[in-house]
mmCIF file of C-alpha atoms in Angstrom:
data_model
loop_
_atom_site.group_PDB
_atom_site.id
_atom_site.type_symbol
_atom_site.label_atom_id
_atom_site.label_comp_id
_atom_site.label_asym_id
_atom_site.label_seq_id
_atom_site.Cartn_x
_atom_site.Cartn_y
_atom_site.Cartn_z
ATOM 1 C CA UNK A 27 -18.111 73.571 11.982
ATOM 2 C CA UNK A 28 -20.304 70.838 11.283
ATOM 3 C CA UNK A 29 -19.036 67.630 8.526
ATOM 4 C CA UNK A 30 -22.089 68.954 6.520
ATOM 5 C CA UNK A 31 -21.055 72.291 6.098
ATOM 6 C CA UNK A 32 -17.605 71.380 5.808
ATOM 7 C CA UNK A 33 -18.960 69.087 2.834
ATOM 8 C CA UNK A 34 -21.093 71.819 1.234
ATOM 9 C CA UNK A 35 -17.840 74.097 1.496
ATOM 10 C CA UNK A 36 -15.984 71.135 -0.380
ATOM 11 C CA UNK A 37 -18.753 70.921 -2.983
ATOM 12 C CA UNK A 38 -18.988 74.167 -3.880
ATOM 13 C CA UNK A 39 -15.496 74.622 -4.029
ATOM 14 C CA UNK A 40 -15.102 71.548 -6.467
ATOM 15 C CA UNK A 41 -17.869 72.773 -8.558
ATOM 16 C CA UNK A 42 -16.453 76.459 -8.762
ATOM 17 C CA UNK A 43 -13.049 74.484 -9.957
ATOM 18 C CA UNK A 44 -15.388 72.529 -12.519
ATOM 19 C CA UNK A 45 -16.574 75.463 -13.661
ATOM 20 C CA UNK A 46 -13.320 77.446 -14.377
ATOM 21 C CA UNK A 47 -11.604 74.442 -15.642
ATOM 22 C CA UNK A 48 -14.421 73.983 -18.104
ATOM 23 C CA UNK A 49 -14.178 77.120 -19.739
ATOM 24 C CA UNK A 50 -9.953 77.730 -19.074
ATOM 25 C CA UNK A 51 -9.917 74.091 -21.115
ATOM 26 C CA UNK A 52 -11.621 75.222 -24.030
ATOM 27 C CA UNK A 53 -9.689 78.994 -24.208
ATOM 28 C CA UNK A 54 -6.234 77.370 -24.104
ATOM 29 C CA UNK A 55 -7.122 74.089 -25.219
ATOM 30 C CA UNK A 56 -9.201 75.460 -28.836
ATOM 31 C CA UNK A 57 -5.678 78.287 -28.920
ATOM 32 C CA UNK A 58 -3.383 75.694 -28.722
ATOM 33 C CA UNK A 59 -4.473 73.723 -31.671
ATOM 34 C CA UNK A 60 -5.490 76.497 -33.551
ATOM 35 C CA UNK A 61 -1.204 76.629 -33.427
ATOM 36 C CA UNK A 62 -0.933 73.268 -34.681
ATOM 37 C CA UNK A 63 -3.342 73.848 -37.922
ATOM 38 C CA UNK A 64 -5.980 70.848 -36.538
ATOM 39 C CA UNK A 65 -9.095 71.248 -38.148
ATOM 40 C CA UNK A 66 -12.170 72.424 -36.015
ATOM 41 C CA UNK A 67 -13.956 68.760 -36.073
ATOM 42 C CA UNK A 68 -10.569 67.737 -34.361
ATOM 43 C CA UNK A 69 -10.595 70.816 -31.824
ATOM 44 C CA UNK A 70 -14.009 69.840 -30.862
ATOM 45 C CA UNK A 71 -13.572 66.701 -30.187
ATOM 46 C CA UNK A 72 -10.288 67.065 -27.975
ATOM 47 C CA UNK A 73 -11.912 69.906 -26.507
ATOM 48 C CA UNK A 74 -15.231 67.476 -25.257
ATOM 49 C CA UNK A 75 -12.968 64.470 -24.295
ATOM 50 C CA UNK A 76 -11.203 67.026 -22.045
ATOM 51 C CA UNK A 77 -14.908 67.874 -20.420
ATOM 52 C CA UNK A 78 -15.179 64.261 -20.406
ATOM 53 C CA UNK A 79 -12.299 63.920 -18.083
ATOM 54 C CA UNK A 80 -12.341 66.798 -15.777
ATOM 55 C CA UNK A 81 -16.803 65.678 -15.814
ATOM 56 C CA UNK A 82 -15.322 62.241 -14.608
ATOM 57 C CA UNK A 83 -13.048 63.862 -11.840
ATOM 58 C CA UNK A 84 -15.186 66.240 -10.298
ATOM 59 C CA UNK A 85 -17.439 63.109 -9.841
ATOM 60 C CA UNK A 86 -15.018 61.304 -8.136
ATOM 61 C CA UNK A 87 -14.175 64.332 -6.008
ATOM 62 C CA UNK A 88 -17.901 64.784 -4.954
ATOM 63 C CA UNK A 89 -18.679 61.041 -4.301
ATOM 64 C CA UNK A 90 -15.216 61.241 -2.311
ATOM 65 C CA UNK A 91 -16.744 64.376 -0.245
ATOM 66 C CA UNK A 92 -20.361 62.976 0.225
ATOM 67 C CA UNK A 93 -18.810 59.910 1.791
ATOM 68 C CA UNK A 94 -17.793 57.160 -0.729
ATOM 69 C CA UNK A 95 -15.465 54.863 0.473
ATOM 70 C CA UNK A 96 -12.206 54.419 -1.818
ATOM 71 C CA UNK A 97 -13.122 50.558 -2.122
ATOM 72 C CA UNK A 98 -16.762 51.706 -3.860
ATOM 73 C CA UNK A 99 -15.085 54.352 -5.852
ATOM 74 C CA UNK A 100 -12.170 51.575 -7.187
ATOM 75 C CA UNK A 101 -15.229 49.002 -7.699
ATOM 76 C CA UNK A 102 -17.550 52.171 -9.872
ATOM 77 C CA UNK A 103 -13.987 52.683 -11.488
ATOM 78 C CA UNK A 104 -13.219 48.741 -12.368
ATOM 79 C CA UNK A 105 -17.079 49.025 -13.445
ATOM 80 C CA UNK A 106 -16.211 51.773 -16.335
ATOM 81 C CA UNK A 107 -13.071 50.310 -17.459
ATOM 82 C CA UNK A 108 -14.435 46.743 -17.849
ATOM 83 C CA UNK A 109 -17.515 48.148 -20.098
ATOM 84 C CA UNK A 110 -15.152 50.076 -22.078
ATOM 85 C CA UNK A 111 -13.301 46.664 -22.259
ATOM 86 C CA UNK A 112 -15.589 44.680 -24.193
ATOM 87 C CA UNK A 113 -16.910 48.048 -26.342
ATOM 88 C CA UNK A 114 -13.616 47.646 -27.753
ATOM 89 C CA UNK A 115 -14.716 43.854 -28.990
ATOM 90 C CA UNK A 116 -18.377 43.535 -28.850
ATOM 91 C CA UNK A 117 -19.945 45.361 -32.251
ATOM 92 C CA UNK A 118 -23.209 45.359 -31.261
ATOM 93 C CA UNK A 119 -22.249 47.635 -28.167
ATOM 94 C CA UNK A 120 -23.334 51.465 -28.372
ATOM 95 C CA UNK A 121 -20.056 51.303 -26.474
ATOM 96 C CA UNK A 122 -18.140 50.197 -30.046
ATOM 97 C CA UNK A 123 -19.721 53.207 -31.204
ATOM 98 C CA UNK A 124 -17.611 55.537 -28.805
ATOM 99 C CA UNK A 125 -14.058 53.420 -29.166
ATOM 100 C CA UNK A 126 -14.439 53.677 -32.918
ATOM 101 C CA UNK A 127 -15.211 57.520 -33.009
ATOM 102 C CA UNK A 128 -11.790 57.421 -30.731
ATOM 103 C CA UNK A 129 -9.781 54.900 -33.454
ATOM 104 C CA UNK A 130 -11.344 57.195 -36.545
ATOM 105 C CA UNK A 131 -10.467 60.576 -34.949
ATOM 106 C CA UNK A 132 -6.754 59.553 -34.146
ATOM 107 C CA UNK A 133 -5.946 56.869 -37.068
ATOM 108 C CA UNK A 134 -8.592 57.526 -39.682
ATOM 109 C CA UNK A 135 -7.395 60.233 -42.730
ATOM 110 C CA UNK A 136 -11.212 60.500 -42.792
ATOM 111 C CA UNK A 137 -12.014 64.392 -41.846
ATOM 112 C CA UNK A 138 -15.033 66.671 -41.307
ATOM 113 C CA UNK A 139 -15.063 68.168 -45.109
ATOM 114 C CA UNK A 140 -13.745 65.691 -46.807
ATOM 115 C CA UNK A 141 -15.882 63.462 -49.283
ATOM 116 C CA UNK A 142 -15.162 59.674 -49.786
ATOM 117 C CA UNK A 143 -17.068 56.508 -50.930
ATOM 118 C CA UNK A 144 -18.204 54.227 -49.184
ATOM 119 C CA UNK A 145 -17.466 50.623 -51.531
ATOM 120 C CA UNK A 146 -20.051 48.346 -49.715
ATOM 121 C CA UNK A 147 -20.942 45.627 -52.433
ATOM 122 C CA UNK A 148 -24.711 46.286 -51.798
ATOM 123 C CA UNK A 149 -25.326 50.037 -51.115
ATOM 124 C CA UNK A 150 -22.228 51.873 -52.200
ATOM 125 C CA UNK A 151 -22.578 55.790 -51.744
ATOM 126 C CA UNK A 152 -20.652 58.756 -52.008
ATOM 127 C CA UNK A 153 -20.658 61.805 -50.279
ATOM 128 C CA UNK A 154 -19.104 64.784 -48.025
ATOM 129 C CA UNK A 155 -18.507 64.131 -44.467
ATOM 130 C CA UNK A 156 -20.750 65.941 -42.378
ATOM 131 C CA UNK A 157 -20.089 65.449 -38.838
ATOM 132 C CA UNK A 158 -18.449 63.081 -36.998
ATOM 133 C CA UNK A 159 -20.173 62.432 -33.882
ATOM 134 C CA UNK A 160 -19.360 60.112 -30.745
ATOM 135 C CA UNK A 161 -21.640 57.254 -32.423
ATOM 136 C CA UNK A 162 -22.329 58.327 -35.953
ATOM 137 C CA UNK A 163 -20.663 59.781 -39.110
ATOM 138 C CA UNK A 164 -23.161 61.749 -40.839
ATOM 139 C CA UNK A 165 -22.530 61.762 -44.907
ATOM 140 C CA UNK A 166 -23.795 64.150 -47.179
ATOM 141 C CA UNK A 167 -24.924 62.821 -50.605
ATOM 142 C CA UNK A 168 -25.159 64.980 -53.477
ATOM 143 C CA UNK A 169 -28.720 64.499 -53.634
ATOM 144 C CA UNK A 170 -29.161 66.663 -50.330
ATOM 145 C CA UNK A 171 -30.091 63.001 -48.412
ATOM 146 C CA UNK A 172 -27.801 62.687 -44.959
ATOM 147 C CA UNK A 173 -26.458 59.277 -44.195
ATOM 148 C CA UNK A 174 -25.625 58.448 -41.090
ATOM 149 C CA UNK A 175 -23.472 55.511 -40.381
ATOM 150 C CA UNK A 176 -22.469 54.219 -37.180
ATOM 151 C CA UNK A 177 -18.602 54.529 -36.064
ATOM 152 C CA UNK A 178 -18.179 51.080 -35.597
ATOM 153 C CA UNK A 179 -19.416 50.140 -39.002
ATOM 154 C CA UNK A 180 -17.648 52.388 -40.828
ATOM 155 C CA UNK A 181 -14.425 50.587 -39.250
ATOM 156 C CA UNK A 182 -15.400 47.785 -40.887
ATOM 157 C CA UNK A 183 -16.138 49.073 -44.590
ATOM 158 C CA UNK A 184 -13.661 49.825 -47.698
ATOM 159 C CA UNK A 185 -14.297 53.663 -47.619
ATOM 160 C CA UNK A 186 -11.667 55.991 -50.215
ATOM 161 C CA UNK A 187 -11.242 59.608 -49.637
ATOM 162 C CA UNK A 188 -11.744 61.214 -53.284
ATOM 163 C CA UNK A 189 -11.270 65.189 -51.666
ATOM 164 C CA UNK A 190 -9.214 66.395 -48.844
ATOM 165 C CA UNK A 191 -10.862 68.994 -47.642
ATOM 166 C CA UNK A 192 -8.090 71.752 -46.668
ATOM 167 C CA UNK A 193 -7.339 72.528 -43.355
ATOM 168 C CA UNK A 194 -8.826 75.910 -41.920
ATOM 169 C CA UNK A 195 -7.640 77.980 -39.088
#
């Protein structure tokens, strides 16, 4: 058989193995927390950082099958990592945006349901917590008006949870 038919074989085959682990992920990923009592914000987001991750693989399985050499791969790789490096420090990155919707999700007791204050000296605000998105939590004033406010900003202001929203099934 020909290389290129050998590499439309391995395509194929790696995006048939995308496909199921897409949708096996979700099943037993969105089951298994629903054990655990996590609230469906929380589910959600595991559920796309686990896209995120089999996404990133079945990229570097195609790029390896179309003819990438490991060196390219390890430099696209070192690429990734180093932006992610300085989202962690610079705070005018979108990048920030993403690392802080990570550092909320896992360290934050803010939650989807919840409503807290935001105690910034000049626009202080109140409200129920929307959505939390990879670069934005939305906030819900009583007033109907949606706030959004980015991730990283939020790390940076006093906010106190009045309400814990209780966690569903």
């Amino acid at each position: 058989m020909d290389t290129y038919k050998i590499q439309i074989i391995e395509t194929i085959v790696v995006l048939a193995g995308y496909v199921i682990t897409h949708f096996l992920t979700k099943i037993f990923v969105n089951n298994k927390l629903k054990q655990t009592h996590l609230e469906r914000g929380r589910r959600k987001m595991i559920i796309k950082a686990a896209h995120l991750l089999s996404f990133l693989t079945a990229l570097i399985l195609f790029s390896a099958i179309w003819g990438l050499k490991q060196n390219e791969i390890a430099v696209f790789v070192g690429t990734i990592l180093t932006a992610l490096g300085i989202a962690f420090f610079a705070q005018w990155s979108l990048l920030s945006n993403i690392t802080s919707s990570l550092l909320l999700f896992f360290n934050h007791p803010l939650k989807i349901g919840d409503t807290i204050k935001v105690l910034d000296r000049d626009y202080p605000f109140e409200g129920e917590v929307s959505d939390l998105t990879y670069f934005f939590v939305h906030v819900k004033t009583e007033s109907g008006e949606i706030i959004t406010i980015p991730n990283s900003v939020l790390l940076q202001k006093s906010v106190s949870v009045i309400e814990k929203k209780i966690p569903s099934t």
